[in-house]
Amino acid sequence: DAGVIQSPRHEVTEMGQEVTLRCKPISGHDYLFWYRQTMMRGLELLIYFNNNVPIDDSGMPEDRFSAKMPNASFSTLKIQPSEPRDSAVYFCASSLRTDRGQETQYFGPGTRLLVL
Amino acid sequence: KQEVTQIPAALSVPEGENLVLNCSFTDSAIYNLQWFRQDPGKGLTSLLLIQSSQREQTSGRLNASLDKSSGRSTLYIAASQPGDSATYLCAVEETTDSWGKLQFGAGTQVVVTP
């Protein structure tokens, strides 16, 4: 398997523009997570899905952020409008729940976002 | 609210020395604890996962212990190598309705000098 795939790898945009980050989880995984990582705040969970349904979005910072998972192989995280403080690395991760419990999360390479 | 702390924030050792990384958590009602490695500019890679019923896990030169009652986990890396240089993060999954939700520590940045 190719692992978790994220695109784009880098994004530079101007304040006020819409940004869309994309993620393809590992095939067969039933959980998908979106994280944000900054030097100041470390790694923060934004939202996660189980079987394409959002379970917990309490980490989404503002209404400017939205996430969707239209099917088991694709998810998007959208920021509209973007602001300089949204600059961070955004990670997508996926995992599988088995009879033994939750298996480890597999992370994508991240999207490095810079909002000017 | 669960808080995960990693001390020290940074560590430098000469090649060949054993590494000891610490992780503490405030709420012992956890489902599991995981250790991850992050290389600069890369995503996280899982190293070890310890279920709450276990006391340790081993993989090659890595050994992780878990003491739920005291809220501590330790990651040991034997005979460190320059390739072990990375940031190591621990994370706990809590026994709440939010299955799968991980709470991460800030990480320990490790440098192994040749």
Short mmCIF file of C-alpha atoms in Angstrom, two decimals:
data_model
loop_
_atom_site.label_atom_id
_atom_site.label_comp_id
_atom_site.label_asym_id
_atom_site.label_seq_id
_atom_site.Cartn_x
_atom_site.Cartn_y
_atom_site.Cartn_z
CA ASP A 1 0.00 0.00 0.00
CA ALA A 2 1.23 3.54 -0.72
CA GLY A 3 0.36 4.74 2.76
CA VAL A 4 -1.64 7.85 3.52
CA ILE A 5 -1.45 10.30 0.63
CA GLN A 6 -1.81 14.03 1.08
CA SER A 7 -1.88 16.83 -1.46
CA PRO A 8 -0.59 19.35 -2.00
CA ARG A 9 2.67 18.92 -0.09
CA HIS A 10 3.22 22.66 0.06
CA GLU A 11 0.76 25.52 -0.30
CA VAL A 12 1.45 29.23 -0.27
CA THR A 13 -1.55 31.51 -0.44
CA GLU A 14 -2.63 35.00 0.42
CA MET A 15 -4.83 35.94 3.31
CA GLY A 16 -8.49 35.67 2.44
CA GLN A 17 -8.08 32.92 -0.12
CA GLU A 18 -9.72 29.53 0.12
CA VAL A 19 -7.43 26.58 0.82
CA THR A 20 -8.34 22.95 0.25
CA LEU A 21 -6.21 20.12 1.59
CA ARG A 22 -6.75 16.57 0.41
CA CYS A 23 -6.18 13.16 1.92
CA LYS A 24 -6.44 9.58 0.75
CA PRO A 25 -6.35 7.14 3.67
CA ILE A 26 -4.95 3.63 3.62
CA SER A 27 -7.40 1.29 1.93
CA GLY A 28 -9.55 -0.57 4.44
CA HIS A 29 -8.99 1.81 7.31
CA ASP A 30 -12.19 3.00 8.97
CA TYR A 31 -10.87 6.00 10.91
CA LEU A 32 -9.47 9.22 9.46
CA PHE A 33 -7.93 12.06 11.45
CA TRP A 34 -6.91 15.62 10.60
CA TYR A 35 -4.18 17.23 12.74
CA ARG A 36 -2.43 20.57 12.76
CA GLN A 37 1.14 21.01 14.00
CA THR A 38 2.80 24.28 14.99
CA MET A 39 5.82 25.10 17.08
CA MET A 40 3.68 26.94 19.62
CA ARG A 41 0.86 24.45 20.07
CA GLY A 42 2.39 21.15 19.02
CA LEU A 43 0.18 18.52 17.40
CA GLU A 44 -3.54 19.21 17.69
CA LEU A 45 -6.41 17.00 16.57
CA LEU A 46 -8.86 19.01 14.49
CA ILE A 47 -11.50 16.44 13.53
CA TYR A 48 -11.86 12.73 12.96
CA PHE A 49 -14.19 10.45 11.06
CA ASN A 50 -15.34 6.88 11.53
CA ASN A 51 -16.77 5.15 8.47
CA ASN A 52 -16.97 8.55 6.73
CA VAL A 53 -19.03 10.11 9.55
CA PRO A 54 -17.54 12.99 11.59
CA ILE A 55 -17.25 11.85 15.21
CA ASP A 56 -15.54 14.71 16.98
CA ASP A 57 -14.90 18.15 15.52
CA SER A 58 -14.25 19.90 18.82
CA GLY A 59 -10.71 20.71 17.72
CA MET A 60 -11.76 22.69 14.68
CA PRO A 61 -10.68 26.22 15.57
CA GLU A 62 -13.35 28.29 13.86
CA ASP A 63 -16.18 28.21 11.39
CA ARG A 64 -13.63 29.04 8.74
CA PHE A 65 -12.53 25.40 8.92
CA SER A 66 -14.61 22.59 7.49
CA ALA A 67 -13.91 18.95 6.67
CA LYS A 68 -15.70 16.37 4.58
CA MET A 69 -15.32 12.70 3.83
CA PRO A 70 -17.58 11.89 0.88
CA ASN A 71 -16.33 8.31 0.64
CA ALA A 72 -13.95 5.89 2.30
CA SER A 73 -11.01 6.85 0.12
CA PHE A 74 -11.07 10.65 0.18
CA SER A 75 -11.29 13.53 2.63
CA THR A 76 -10.84 17.28 2.40
CA LEU A 77 -10.05 19.99 4.90
CA LYS A 78 -11.06 23.46 3.76
CA ILE A 79 -10.14 26.84 5.18
CA GLN A 80 -12.20 29.78 3.95
CA PRO A 81 -11.09 32.52 4.30
CA SER A 82 -7.52 31.72 5.25
CA GLU A 83 -5.54 33.86 7.72
CA PRO A 84 -1.80 34.08 8.48
CA ARG A 85 -2.33 32.32 11.83
CA ASP A 86 -3.50 29.24 9.93
CA SER A 87 0.07 28.70 8.75
CA ALA A 88 1.08 25.25 9.97
CA VAL A 89 1.70 21.70 8.86
CA TYR A 90 -1.54 19.77 8.43
CA PHE A 91 -1.41 16.01 8.78
CA CYS A 92 -3.91 13.38 7.83
CA ALA A 93 -3.79 9.96 9.52
CA SER A 94 -5.82 6.78 9.25
CA SER A 95 -6.28 3.70 11.39
CA LEU A 96 -8.30 0.53 11.69
CA ARG A 97 -10.35 -0.68 14.61
CA THR A 98 -10.05 -4.41 15.15
CA ASP A 99 -11.26 -6.90 17.73
CA ARG A 100 -8.10 -6.12 19.69
CA GLY A 101 -9.04 -2.47 19.80
CA GLN A 102 -7.70 0.56 18.04
CA GLU A 103 -4.64 -0.09 15.92
CA THR A 104 -1.93 2.48 15.48
CA GLN A 105 -2.47 5.56 13.36
CA TYR A 106 -0.58 5.92 10.08
CA PHE A 107 0.33 9.47 9.18
CA GLY A 108 0.69 11.09 5.81
CA PRO A 109 3.66 13.33 4.94
CA GLY A 110 1.72 16.48 5.72
CA THR A 111 0.82 19.67 3.87
CA ARG A 112 2.92 22.68 4.78
CA LEU A 113 0.64 25.73 4.56
CA LEU A 114 1.87 29.31 4.51
CA VAL A 115 -0.68 32.10 4.47
CA LEU A 116 0.81 35.49 3.64
CA LYS B 1 -8.63 17.11 30.97
CA GLN B 2 -5.81 14.74 30.03
CA GLU B 3 -2.38 16.33 29.84
CA VAL B 4 0.64 14.57 28.38
CA THR B 5 4.11 15.84 29.28
CA GLN B 6 7.47 14.85 27.89
CA ILE B 7 10.69 15.68 29.64
CA PRO B 8 13.30 16.64 28.59
CA ALA B 9 12.31 18.70 25.56
CA ALA B 10 15.69 18.03 23.98
CA LEU B 11 18.46 15.54 24.51
CA SER B 12 21.91 15.05 23.00
CA VAL B 13 23.97 11.90 23.49
CA PRO B 14 27.08 10.39 21.91
CA GLU B 15 26.64 7.38 19.69
CA GLY B 16 26.47 4.11 21.59
CA GLU B 17 24.84 5.47 24.71
CA ASN B 18 21.40 4.27 25.77
CA LEU B 19 18.54 6.74 25.42
CA VAL B 20 15.83 7.16 28.04
CA LEU B 21 12.79 9.23 27.12
CA ASN B 22 10.03 10.00 29.58
CA CYS B 23 6.31 10.56 29.16
CA SER B 24 3.79 11.33 31.88
CA PHE B 25 0.00 11.66 31.74
CA THR B 26 -2.44 13.01 34.29
CA ASP B 27 -5.43 10.69 33.86
CA SER B 28 -4.68 6.98 34.25
CA ALA B 29 -7.91 5.92 32.53
CA ILE B 30 -6.20 5.27 29.23
CA TYR B 31 -6.89 2.64 26.59
CA ASN B 32 -3.34 2.55 25.23
CA LEU B 33 -0.16 4.57 24.92
CA GLN B 34 1.81 4.96 21.74
CA TRP B 35 5.28 6.18 20.88
CA PHE B 36 5.94 7.88 17.56
CA ARG B 37 9.01 9.15 15.78
CA GLN B 38 9.04 12.27 13.61
CA ASP B 39 11.90 13.16 11.29
CA PRO B 40 12.30 16.81 10.20
CA GLY B 41 9.77 17.74 7.55
CA LYS B 42 8.09 14.35 7.71
CA GLY B 43 5.00 12.78 9.21
CA LEU B 44 4.88 10.62 12.31
CA THR B 45 5.88 6.97 12.29
CA SER B 46 4.53 4.61 14.92
CA LEU B 47 7.19 2.83 16.97
CA LEU B 48 5.37 0.98 19.73
CA LEU B 49 1.82 0.65 21.03
CA ILE B 50 1.22 -0.54 24.59
CA GLN B 51 -2.28 -1.62 25.53
CA SER B 52 -3.45 -0.58 29.00
CA SER B 53 -3.30 -4.21 30.17
CA GLN B 54 0.36 -4.51 29.19
CA ARG B 55 3.43 -3.31 31.03
CA GLU B 56 5.89 -3.16 28.17
CA GLN B 57 6.50 -3.66 24.49
CA THR B 58 9.74 -4.37 22.66
CA SER B 59 10.86 -3.97 19.08
CA GLY B 60 14.51 -4.46 18.27
CA ARG B 61 16.55 -1.90 20.20
CA LEU B 62 13.39 -0.20 21.45
CA ASN B 63 11.61 -1.00 24.68
CA ALA B 64 8.69 0.92 26.11
CA SER B 65 7.26 0.46 29.58
CA LEU B 66 3.92 1.59 30.96
CA ASP B 67 2.93 2.24 34.56
CA LYS B 68 -0.69 3.33 34.52
CA SER B 69 -0.98 3.83 38.25
CA SER B 70 1.80 6.40 38.29
CA GLY B 71 0.90 7.86 34.91
CA ARG B 72 4.27 7.20 33.31
CA SER B 73 5.83 5.60 30.29
CA THR B 74 9.48 5.31 29.38
CA LEU B 75 11.00 4.63 25.97
CA TYR B 76 14.44 3.04 26.03
CA ILE B 77 16.62 2.99 22.94
CA ALA B 78 19.66 0.78 23.34
CA ALA B 79 23.04 1.55 21.79
CA SER B 80 21.93 4.74 20.08
CA GLN B 81 22.97 5.52 16.51
CA PRO B 82 23.06 8.79 14.54
CA GLY B 83 20.05 7.50 12.60
CA ASP B 84 18.04 7.63 15.85
CA SER B 85 18.19 11.43 15.73
CA ALA B 86 14.57 12.61 15.52
CA THR B 87 11.73 13.93 17.65
CA TYR B 88 9.94 11.29 19.71
CA LEU B 89 6.32 11.83 20.71
CA CYS B 90 4.13 9.86 23.04
CA ALA B 91 0.35 9.83 22.84
CA VAL B 92 -2.44 8.35 24.94
CA GLU B 93 -5.82 7.10 23.82
CA GLU B 94 -8.37 7.64 26.57
CA THR B 95 -11.17 5.29 27.60
CA THR B 96 -13.93 7.69 26.69
CA ASP B 97 -16.58 7.75 24.03
CA SER B 98 -13.97 9.19 21.69
CA TRP B 99 -12.37 5.94 20.56
CA GLY B 100 -9.28 6.55 18.52
CA LYS B 101 -8.69 10.08 19.77
CA LEU B 102 -5.05 10.59 20.75
CA GLN B 103 -3.64 13.21 23.10
CA PHE B 104 -0.02 13.98 22.19
CA GLY B 105 2.90 15.24 24.23
CA ALA B 106 5.10 18.01 22.85
CA GLY B 107 7.91 15.59 22.06
CA THR B 108 11.58 15.11 22.93
CA GLN B 109 14.07 16.16 20.27
CA VAL B 110 16.99 13.72 20.22
CA VAL B 111 20.40 14.25 18.66
CA VAL B 112 22.87 11.36 18.57
CA THR B 113 26.37 12.58 17.76
CA PRO B 114 28.86 10.32 15.95
#
